[in-house]
Short mmCIF file of C-alpha atoms and ligand atoms in Angstrom, two decimals:
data_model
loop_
_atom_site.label_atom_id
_atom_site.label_comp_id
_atom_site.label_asym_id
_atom_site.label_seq_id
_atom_site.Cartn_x
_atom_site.Cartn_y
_atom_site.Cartn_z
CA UNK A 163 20.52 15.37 -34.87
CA UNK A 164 18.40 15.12 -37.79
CA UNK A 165 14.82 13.69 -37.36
CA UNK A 166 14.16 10.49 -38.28
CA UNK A 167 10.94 9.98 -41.28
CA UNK A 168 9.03 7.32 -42.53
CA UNK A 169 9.94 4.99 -43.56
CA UNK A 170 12.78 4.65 -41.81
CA UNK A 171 13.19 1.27 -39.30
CA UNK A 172 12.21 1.48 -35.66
CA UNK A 173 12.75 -0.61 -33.15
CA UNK A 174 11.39 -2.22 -29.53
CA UNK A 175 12.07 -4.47 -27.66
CA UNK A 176 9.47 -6.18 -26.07
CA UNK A 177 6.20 -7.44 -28.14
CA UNK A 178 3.30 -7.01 -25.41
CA UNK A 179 0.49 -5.05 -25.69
CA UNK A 180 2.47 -1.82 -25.20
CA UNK A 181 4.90 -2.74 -27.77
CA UNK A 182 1.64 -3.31 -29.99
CA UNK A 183 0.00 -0.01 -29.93
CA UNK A 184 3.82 1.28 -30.33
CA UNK A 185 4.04 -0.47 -33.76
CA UNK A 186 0.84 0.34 -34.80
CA UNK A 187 1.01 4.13 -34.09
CA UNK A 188 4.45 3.83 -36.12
CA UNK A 189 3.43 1.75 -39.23
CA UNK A 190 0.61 4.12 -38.68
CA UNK A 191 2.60 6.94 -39.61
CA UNK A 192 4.92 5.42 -42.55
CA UNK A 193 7.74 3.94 -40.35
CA UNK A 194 8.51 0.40 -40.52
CA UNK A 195 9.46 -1.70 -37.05
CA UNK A 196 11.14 -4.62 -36.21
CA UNK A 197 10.01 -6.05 -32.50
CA UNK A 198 12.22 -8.10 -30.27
CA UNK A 199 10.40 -10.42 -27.78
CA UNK A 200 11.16 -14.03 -27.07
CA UNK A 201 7.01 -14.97 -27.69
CA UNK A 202 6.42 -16.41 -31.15
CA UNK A 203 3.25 -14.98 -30.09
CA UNK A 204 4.23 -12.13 -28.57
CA UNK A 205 1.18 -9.26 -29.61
CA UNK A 206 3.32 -6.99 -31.44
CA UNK A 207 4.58 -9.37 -33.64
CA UNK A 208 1.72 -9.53 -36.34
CA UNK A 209 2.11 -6.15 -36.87
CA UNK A 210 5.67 -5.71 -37.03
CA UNK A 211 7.86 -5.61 -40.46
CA UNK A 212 10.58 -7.83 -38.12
CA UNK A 213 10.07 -10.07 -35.29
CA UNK A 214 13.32 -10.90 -34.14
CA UNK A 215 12.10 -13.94 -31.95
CA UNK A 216 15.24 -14.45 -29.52
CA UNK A 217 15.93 -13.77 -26.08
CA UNK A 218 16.46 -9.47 -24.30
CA UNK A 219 20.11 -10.24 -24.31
CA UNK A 220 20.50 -12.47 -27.57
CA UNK A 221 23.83 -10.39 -28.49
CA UNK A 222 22.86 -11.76 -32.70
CA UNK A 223 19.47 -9.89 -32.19
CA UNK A 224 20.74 -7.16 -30.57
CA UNK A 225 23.50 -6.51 -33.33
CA UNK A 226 20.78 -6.60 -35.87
CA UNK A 227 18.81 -4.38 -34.32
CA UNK A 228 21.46 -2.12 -33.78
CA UNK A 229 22.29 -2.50 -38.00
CA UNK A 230 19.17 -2.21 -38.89
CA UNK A 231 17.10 0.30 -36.65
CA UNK A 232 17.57 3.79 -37.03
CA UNK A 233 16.45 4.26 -33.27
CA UNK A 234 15.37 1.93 -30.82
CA UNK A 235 13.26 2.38 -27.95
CA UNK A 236 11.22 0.15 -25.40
CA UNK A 237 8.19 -1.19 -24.06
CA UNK A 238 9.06 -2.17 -20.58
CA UNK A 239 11.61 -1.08 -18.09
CA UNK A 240 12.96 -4.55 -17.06
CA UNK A 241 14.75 -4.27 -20.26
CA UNK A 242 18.56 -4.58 -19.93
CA UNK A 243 19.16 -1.19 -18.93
CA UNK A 244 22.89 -2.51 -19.92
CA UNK A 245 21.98 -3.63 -23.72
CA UNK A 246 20.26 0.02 -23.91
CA UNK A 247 23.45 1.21 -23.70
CA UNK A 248 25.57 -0.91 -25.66
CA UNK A 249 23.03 0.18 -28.55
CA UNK A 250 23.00 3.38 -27.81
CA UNK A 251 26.74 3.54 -29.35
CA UNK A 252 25.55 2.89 -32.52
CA UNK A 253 21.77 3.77 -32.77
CA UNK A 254 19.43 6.39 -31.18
CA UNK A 255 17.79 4.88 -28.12
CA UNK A 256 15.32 6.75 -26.06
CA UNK A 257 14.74 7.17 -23.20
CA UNK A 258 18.04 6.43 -22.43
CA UNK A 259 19.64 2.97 -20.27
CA UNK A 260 20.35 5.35 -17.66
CA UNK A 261 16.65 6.86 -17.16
CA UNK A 262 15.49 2.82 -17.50
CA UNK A 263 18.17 2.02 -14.14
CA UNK A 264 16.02 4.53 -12.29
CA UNK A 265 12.75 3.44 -12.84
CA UNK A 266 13.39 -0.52 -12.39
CA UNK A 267 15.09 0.05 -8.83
CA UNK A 268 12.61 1.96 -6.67
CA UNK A 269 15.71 2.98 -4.40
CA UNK A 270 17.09 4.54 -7.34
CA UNK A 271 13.99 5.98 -8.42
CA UNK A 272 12.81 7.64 -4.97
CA UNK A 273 16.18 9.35 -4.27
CA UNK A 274 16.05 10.94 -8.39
CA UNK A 275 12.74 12.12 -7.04
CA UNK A 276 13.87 13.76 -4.07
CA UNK A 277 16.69 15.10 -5.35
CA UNK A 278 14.32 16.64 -8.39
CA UNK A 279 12.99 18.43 -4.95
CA UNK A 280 9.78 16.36 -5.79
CA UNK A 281 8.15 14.30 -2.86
CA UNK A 282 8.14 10.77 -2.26
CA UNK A 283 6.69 8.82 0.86
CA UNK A 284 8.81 8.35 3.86
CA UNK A 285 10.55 5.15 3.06
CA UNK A 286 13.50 3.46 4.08
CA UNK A 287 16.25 1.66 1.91
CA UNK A 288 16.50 -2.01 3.37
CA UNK A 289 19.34 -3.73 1.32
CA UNK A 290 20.38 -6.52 3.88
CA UNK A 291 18.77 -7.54 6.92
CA UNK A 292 21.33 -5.23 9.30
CA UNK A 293 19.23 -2.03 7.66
CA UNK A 294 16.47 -2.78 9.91
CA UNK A 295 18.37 -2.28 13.10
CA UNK A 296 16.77 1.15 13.29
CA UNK A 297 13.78 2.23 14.50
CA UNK A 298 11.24 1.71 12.08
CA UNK A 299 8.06 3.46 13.41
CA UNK A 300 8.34 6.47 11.08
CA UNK A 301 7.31 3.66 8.74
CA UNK A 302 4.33 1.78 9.92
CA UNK A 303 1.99 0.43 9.21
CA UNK A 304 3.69 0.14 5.84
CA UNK A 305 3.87 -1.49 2.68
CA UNK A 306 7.32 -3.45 1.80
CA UNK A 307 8.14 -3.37 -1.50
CA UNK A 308 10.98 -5.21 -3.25
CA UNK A 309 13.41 -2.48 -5.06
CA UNK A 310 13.03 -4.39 -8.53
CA UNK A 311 10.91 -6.43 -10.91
CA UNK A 312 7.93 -5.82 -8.61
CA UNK A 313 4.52 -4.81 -10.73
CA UNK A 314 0.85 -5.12 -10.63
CA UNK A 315 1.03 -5.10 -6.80
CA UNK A 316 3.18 -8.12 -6.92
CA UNK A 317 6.55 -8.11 -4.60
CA UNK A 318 4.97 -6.37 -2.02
CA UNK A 319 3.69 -6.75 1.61
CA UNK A 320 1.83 -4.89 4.05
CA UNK A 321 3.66 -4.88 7.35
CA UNK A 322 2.59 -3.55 11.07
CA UNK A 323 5.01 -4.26 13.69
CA UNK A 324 9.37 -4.44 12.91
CA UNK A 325 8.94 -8.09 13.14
CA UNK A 326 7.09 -8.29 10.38
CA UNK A 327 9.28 -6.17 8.43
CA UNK A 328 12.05 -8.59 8.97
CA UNK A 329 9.96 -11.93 8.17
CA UNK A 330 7.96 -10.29 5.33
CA UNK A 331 12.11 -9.64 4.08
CA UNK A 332 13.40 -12.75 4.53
CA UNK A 333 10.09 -14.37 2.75
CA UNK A 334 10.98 -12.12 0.03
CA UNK A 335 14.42 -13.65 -0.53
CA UNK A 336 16.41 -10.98 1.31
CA UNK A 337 16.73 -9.04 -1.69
CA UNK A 338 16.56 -5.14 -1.70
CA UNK A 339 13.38 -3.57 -0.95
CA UNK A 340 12.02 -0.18 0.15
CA UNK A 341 9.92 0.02 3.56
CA UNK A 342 6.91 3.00 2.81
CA UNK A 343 4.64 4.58 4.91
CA UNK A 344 1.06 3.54 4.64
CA UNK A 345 -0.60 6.72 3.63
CA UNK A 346 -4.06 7.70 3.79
CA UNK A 347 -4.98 7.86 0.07
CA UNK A 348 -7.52 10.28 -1.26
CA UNK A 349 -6.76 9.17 -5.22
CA UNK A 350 -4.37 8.25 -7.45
CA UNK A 351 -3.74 9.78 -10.53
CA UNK A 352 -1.23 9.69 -13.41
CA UNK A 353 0.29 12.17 -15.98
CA UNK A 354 2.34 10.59 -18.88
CA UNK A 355 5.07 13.47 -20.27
CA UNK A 356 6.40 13.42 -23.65
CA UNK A 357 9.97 15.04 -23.75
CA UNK A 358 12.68 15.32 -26.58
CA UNK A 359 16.45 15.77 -26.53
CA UNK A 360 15.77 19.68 -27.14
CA UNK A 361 13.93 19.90 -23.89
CA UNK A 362 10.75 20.47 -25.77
CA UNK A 363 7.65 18.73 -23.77
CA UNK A 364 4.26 18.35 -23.46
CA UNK A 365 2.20 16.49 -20.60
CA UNK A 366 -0.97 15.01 -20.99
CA UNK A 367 -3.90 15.70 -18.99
CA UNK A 368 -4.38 13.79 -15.70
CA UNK A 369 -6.05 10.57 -15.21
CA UNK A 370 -7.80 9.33 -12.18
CA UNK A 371 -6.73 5.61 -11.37
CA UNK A 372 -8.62 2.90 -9.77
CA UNK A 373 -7.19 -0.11 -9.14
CA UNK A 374 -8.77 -3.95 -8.52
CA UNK A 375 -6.26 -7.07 -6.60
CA UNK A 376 -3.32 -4.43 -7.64
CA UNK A 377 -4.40 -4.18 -11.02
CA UNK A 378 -5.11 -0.81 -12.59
CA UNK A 379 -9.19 -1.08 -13.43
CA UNK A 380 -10.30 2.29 -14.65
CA UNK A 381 -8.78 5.21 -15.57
CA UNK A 382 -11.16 8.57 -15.37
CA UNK A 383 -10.57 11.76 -17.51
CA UNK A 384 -10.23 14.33 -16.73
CA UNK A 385 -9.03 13.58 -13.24
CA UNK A 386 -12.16 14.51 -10.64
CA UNK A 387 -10.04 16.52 -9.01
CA UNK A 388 -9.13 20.78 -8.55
CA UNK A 389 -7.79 21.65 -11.92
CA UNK A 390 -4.92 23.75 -9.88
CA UNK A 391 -4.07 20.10 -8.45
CA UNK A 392 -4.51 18.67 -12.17
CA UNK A 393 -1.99 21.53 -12.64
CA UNK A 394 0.30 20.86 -10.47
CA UNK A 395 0.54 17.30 -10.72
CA UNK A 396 1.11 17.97 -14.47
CA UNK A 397 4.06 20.22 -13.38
CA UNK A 398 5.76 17.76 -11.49
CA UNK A 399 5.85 15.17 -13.80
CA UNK A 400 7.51 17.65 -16.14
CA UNK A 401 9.60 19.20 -13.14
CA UNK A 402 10.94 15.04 -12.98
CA UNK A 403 11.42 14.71 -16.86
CA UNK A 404 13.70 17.73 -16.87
CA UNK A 405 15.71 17.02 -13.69
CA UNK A 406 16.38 13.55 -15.58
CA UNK A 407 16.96 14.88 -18.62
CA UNK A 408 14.39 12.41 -19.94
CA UNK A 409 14.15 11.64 -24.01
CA UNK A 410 10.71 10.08 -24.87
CA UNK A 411 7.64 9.10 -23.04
CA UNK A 412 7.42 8.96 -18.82
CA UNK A 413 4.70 7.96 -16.41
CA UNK A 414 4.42 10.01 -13.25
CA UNK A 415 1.80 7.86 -10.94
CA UNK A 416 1.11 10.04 -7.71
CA UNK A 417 -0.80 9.33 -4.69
CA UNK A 418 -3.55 12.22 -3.62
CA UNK A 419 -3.62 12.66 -0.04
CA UNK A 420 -6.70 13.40 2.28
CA UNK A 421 -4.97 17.63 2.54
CA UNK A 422 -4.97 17.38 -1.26
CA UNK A 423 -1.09 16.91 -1.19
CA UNK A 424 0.62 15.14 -3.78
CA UNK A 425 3.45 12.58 -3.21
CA UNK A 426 5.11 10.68 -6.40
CA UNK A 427 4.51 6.60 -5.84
CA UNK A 428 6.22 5.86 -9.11
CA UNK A 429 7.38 6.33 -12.68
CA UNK A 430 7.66 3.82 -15.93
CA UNK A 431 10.22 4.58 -18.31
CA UNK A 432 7.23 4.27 -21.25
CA UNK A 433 3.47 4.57 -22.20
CA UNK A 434 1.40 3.54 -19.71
CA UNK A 435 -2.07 1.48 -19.38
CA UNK A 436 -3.42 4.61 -17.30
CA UNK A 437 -2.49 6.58 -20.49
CA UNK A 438 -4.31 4.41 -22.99
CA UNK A 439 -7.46 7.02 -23.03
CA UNK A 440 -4.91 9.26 -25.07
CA UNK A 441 -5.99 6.65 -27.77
CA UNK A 442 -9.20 7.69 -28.64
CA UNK A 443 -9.62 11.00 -26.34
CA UNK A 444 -6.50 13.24 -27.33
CA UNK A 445 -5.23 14.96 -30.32
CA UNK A 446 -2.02 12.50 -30.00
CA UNK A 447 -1.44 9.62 -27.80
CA UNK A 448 0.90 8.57 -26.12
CA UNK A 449 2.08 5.75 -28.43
CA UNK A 450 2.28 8.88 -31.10
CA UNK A 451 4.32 10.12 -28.73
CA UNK A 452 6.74 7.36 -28.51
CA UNK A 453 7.21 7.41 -32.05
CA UNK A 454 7.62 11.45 -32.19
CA UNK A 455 10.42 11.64 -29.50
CA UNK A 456 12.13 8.27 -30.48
CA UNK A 457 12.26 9.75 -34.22
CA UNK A 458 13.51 13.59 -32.83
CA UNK A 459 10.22 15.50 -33.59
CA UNK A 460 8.60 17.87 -32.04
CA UNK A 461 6.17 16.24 -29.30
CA UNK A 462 2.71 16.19 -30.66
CA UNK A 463 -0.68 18.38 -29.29
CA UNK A 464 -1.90 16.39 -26.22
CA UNK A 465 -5.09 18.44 -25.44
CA UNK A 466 -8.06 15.88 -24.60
CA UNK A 467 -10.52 16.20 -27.28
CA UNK A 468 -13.64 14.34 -24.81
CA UNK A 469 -13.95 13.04 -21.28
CA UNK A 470 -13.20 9.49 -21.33
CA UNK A 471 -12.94 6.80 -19.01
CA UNK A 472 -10.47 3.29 -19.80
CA UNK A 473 -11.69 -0.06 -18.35
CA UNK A 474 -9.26 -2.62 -18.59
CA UNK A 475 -10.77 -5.98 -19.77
CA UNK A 476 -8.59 -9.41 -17.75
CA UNK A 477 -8.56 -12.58 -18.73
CA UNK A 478 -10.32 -13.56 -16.12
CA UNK A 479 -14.24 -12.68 -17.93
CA UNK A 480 -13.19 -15.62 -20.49
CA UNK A 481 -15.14 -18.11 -20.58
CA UNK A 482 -13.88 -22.20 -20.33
CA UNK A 483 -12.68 -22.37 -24.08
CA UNK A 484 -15.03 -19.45 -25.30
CA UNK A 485 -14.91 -15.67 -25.78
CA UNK A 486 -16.62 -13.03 -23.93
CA UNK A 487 -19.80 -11.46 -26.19
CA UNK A 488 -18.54 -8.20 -27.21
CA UNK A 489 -22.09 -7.92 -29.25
CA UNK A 490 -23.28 -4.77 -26.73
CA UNK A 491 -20.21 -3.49 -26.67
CA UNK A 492 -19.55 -3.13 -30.34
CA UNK A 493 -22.76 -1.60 -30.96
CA UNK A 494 -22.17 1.30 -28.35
CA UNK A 495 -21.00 4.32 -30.86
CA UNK A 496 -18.92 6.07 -28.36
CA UNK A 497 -17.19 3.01 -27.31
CA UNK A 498 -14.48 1.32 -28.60
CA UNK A 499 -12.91 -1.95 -28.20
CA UNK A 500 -9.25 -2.51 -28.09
CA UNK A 501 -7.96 -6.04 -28.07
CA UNK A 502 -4.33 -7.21 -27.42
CA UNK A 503 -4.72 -10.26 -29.95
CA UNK A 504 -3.06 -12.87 -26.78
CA UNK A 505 -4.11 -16.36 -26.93
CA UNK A 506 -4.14 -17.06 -23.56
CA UNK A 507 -6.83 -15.59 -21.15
CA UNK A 508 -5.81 -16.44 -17.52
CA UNK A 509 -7.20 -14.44 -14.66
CA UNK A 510 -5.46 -11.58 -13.74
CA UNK A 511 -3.98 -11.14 -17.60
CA UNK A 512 -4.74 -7.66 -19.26
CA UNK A 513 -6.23 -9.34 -22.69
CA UNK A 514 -7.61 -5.74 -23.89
CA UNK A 515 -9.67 -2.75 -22.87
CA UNK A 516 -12.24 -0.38 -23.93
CA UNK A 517 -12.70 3.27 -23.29
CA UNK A 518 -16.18 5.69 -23.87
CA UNK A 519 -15.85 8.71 -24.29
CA UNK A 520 -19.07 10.86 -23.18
CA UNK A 521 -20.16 15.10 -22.60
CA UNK A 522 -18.87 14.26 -18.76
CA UNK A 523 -16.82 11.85 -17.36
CA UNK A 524 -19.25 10.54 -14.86
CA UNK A 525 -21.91 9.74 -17.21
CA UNK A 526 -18.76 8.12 -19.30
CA UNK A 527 -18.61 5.75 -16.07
CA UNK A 528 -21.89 5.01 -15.44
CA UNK A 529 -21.89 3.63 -19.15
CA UNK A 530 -18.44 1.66 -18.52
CA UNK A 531 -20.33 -0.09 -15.73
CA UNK A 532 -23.20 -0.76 -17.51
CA UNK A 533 -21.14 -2.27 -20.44
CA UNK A 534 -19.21 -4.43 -18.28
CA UNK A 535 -22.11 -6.10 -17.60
CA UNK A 536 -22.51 -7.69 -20.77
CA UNK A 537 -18.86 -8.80 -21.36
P1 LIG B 616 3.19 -1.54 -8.65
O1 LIG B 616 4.54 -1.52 -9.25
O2 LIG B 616 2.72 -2.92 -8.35
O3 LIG B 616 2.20 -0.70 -9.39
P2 LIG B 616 2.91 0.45 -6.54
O4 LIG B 616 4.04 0.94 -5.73
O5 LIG B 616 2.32 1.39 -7.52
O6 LIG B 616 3.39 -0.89 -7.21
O7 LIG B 616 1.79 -0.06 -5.55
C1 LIG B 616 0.56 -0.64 -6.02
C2 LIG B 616 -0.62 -0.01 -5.31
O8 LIG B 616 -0.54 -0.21 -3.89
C3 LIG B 616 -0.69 1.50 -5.47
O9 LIG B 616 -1.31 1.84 -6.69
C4 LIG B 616 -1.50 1.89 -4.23
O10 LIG B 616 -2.87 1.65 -4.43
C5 LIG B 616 -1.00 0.93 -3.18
N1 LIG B 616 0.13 1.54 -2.43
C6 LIG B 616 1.43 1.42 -2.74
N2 LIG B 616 2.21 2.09 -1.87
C7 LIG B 616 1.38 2.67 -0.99
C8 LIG B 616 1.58 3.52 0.18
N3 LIG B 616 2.80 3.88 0.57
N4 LIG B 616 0.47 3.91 0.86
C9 LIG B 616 -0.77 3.53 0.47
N5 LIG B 616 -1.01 2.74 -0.61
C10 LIG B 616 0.04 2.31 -1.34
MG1 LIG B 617 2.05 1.33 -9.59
#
């Protein structure tokens, strides 16, 4: 197929933050985009050439983005994996409805890993109440976890004793969910791969993810960990992107055990907050990325040009009907400030964030914290 140039018409649906940096990287580049999201506010949609303002499965949007677009791709996986296919008759769409069913069902998702002879944690398909008349304690203390639409730590309860398991299900709504062991965590870390429909790929460098109430707070890079487990983390993320035949960008998030064994947690079908240092740190990012596979080119350079850590910035800093004084953080040169343009700041909402890039990324760190302070 040939590759797709500026300035052709892109399209995404969905119009958050993600879908944002999506249209800016493309408009960046010559394309134009059109943005489907159901938000007359939606953040993507100043930037976009279209905002189709209608509803995932509005069948009049989806036609026009199918007439209109010469590819299509997305900015979240609860996306109709469905619709991704019924456009993918008529326009390119990466990564494919297929790859999107995976990652939204974490049944599906854990038994694609295994099968990619990748590890997951021990974890036990529950679909109705009759799959926990087993023995359960290879599995606790664990963490239940519905199968879909969970995110942010949301959907999810810890659980100690089988009688838990089977209230903390019910409370749920009986729907399907995964039972994981609780493991021991050294780190978490992240590699986002950028893979084309001629198998060419290239994986960024690894980040080191720390999370607040479930919510990913800073991302450290490189990764403070062996570059041989940098290495091989990187590997397996491609390793996954292969065995699924992947087209376009994928987030690996692994969990770093105390013996320095890594175990895949989960993957996103798209960029990825963890990979927003790629924004200011790396020869291409991962929005760049998007853009490259979606259009059939050759997956940029994604060699990290500085250490860098990303802070995320929530609503929750806002003050009653003001804005938090970015004075001290606009004057820091090797900072920079990257705001989602949403009206709304309510706590736990990702409104922006900022990365600094530094000669090391602990002395980055130290200056995220002190930087914090003034917000
Ligand atoms: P989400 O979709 O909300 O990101 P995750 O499965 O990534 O869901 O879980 C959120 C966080 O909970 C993880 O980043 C990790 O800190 C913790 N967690 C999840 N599963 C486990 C587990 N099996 N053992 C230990 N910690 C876990
Ligand atoms: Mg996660």
């Amino acid at each position: 197929m040939p590759a797709i140039l500026p300035p052709s018409m892109l399209g995404i649906l969905g119009g958050g933050q993600l879908g944002r940096m999506f249209v800016v990287a493309a408009k960046t580049m010559g394309y134009r985009v059109t943005v489907l999201d159901p938000d007359p506010l939606a953040p993507a949609a100043s930037f976009a050439d279209v905002h189709l303002c209608a509803d995932f499965s509005d069948a009049e949007a989806l036609a026009q983005m199918a007439r209109t677009c010469a590819a299509i791709t997305t900015e979240f996986e609860n996306v109709d994996a469905d619709a991704m296919r019924r456009l993918a008759q008529s326009t390119r769409v990466s990564p494919s409805g297929d790859c999107v069913a995976i990652a939204q069902d974490r049944i599906a998702e854990k038994s694609w890993i295994n099968m990619a002879g990748l590890p997951t944690t021990a974890y036990l398909a529950i679909e109705q109440q009759a799959d926990l008349d087993t023995d359960l304690s290879a599995y606790l203390p664990g963490i239940l976890k519905t199968a879909r639409l969970g995110y942010d730590g949301k959907g999810q309860r810890r659980v100690s004793h089988p009688a838990d398991v089977c209230a903390a299900f019910v409370d749920m709504g009986s729907q399907a969910c995964v039972l994981e062991k609780m493991l021991d965590l050294k780190l978490e870390v992240s590699a986002v791969v950028a893979r084309t429909s001629h198998a060419q790929i290239e994986v960024f460098p690894v980040a080191e993810n720390h999370h607040a109430e479930g919510i990913l707070d800073v991302s450290i890079v490189p990764a403070r960990i062996d570059a041989a487990l940098a290495d091989k983390a990187r590997a397996m993320a491609c390793k996954l992107a292969e065995a699924l035949d992947y087209v376009g960008v994928l987030t690996v998030e692994f969990f770093v055990l105390q013996d320095d064994s890594l175990v895949i947690n989960e993957i996103a079908p798209r960029p990825h907050n963890s990979g927003h240092y790629t924004l200011d740190a790396c020869i291409n990012d991962q929005f760049q990325q998007q853009v490259r596979t979606l259009c059939g080119l050759m997956p940029g350079r994604p060699d990290l040009l500085s250490p860098c850590v990303m802070a995320n910035i929530l609503g929750d800093i806002w003050p009653e009907g003001g804005e938090p004084d970015w004075a001290v953080l606009m004057e820091a040169p090797n900072a920079h400030l990257h705001l989602y343009g949403k009206q709304d700041a309510r706590p736990g909402r990702k409104m922006g964030h900022f990365t600094v890039l530094s000669s090391c990324a602990d002395e980055a760190l130290e200056q995220v914290r002190a930087l914090r302070e003034t917000l």
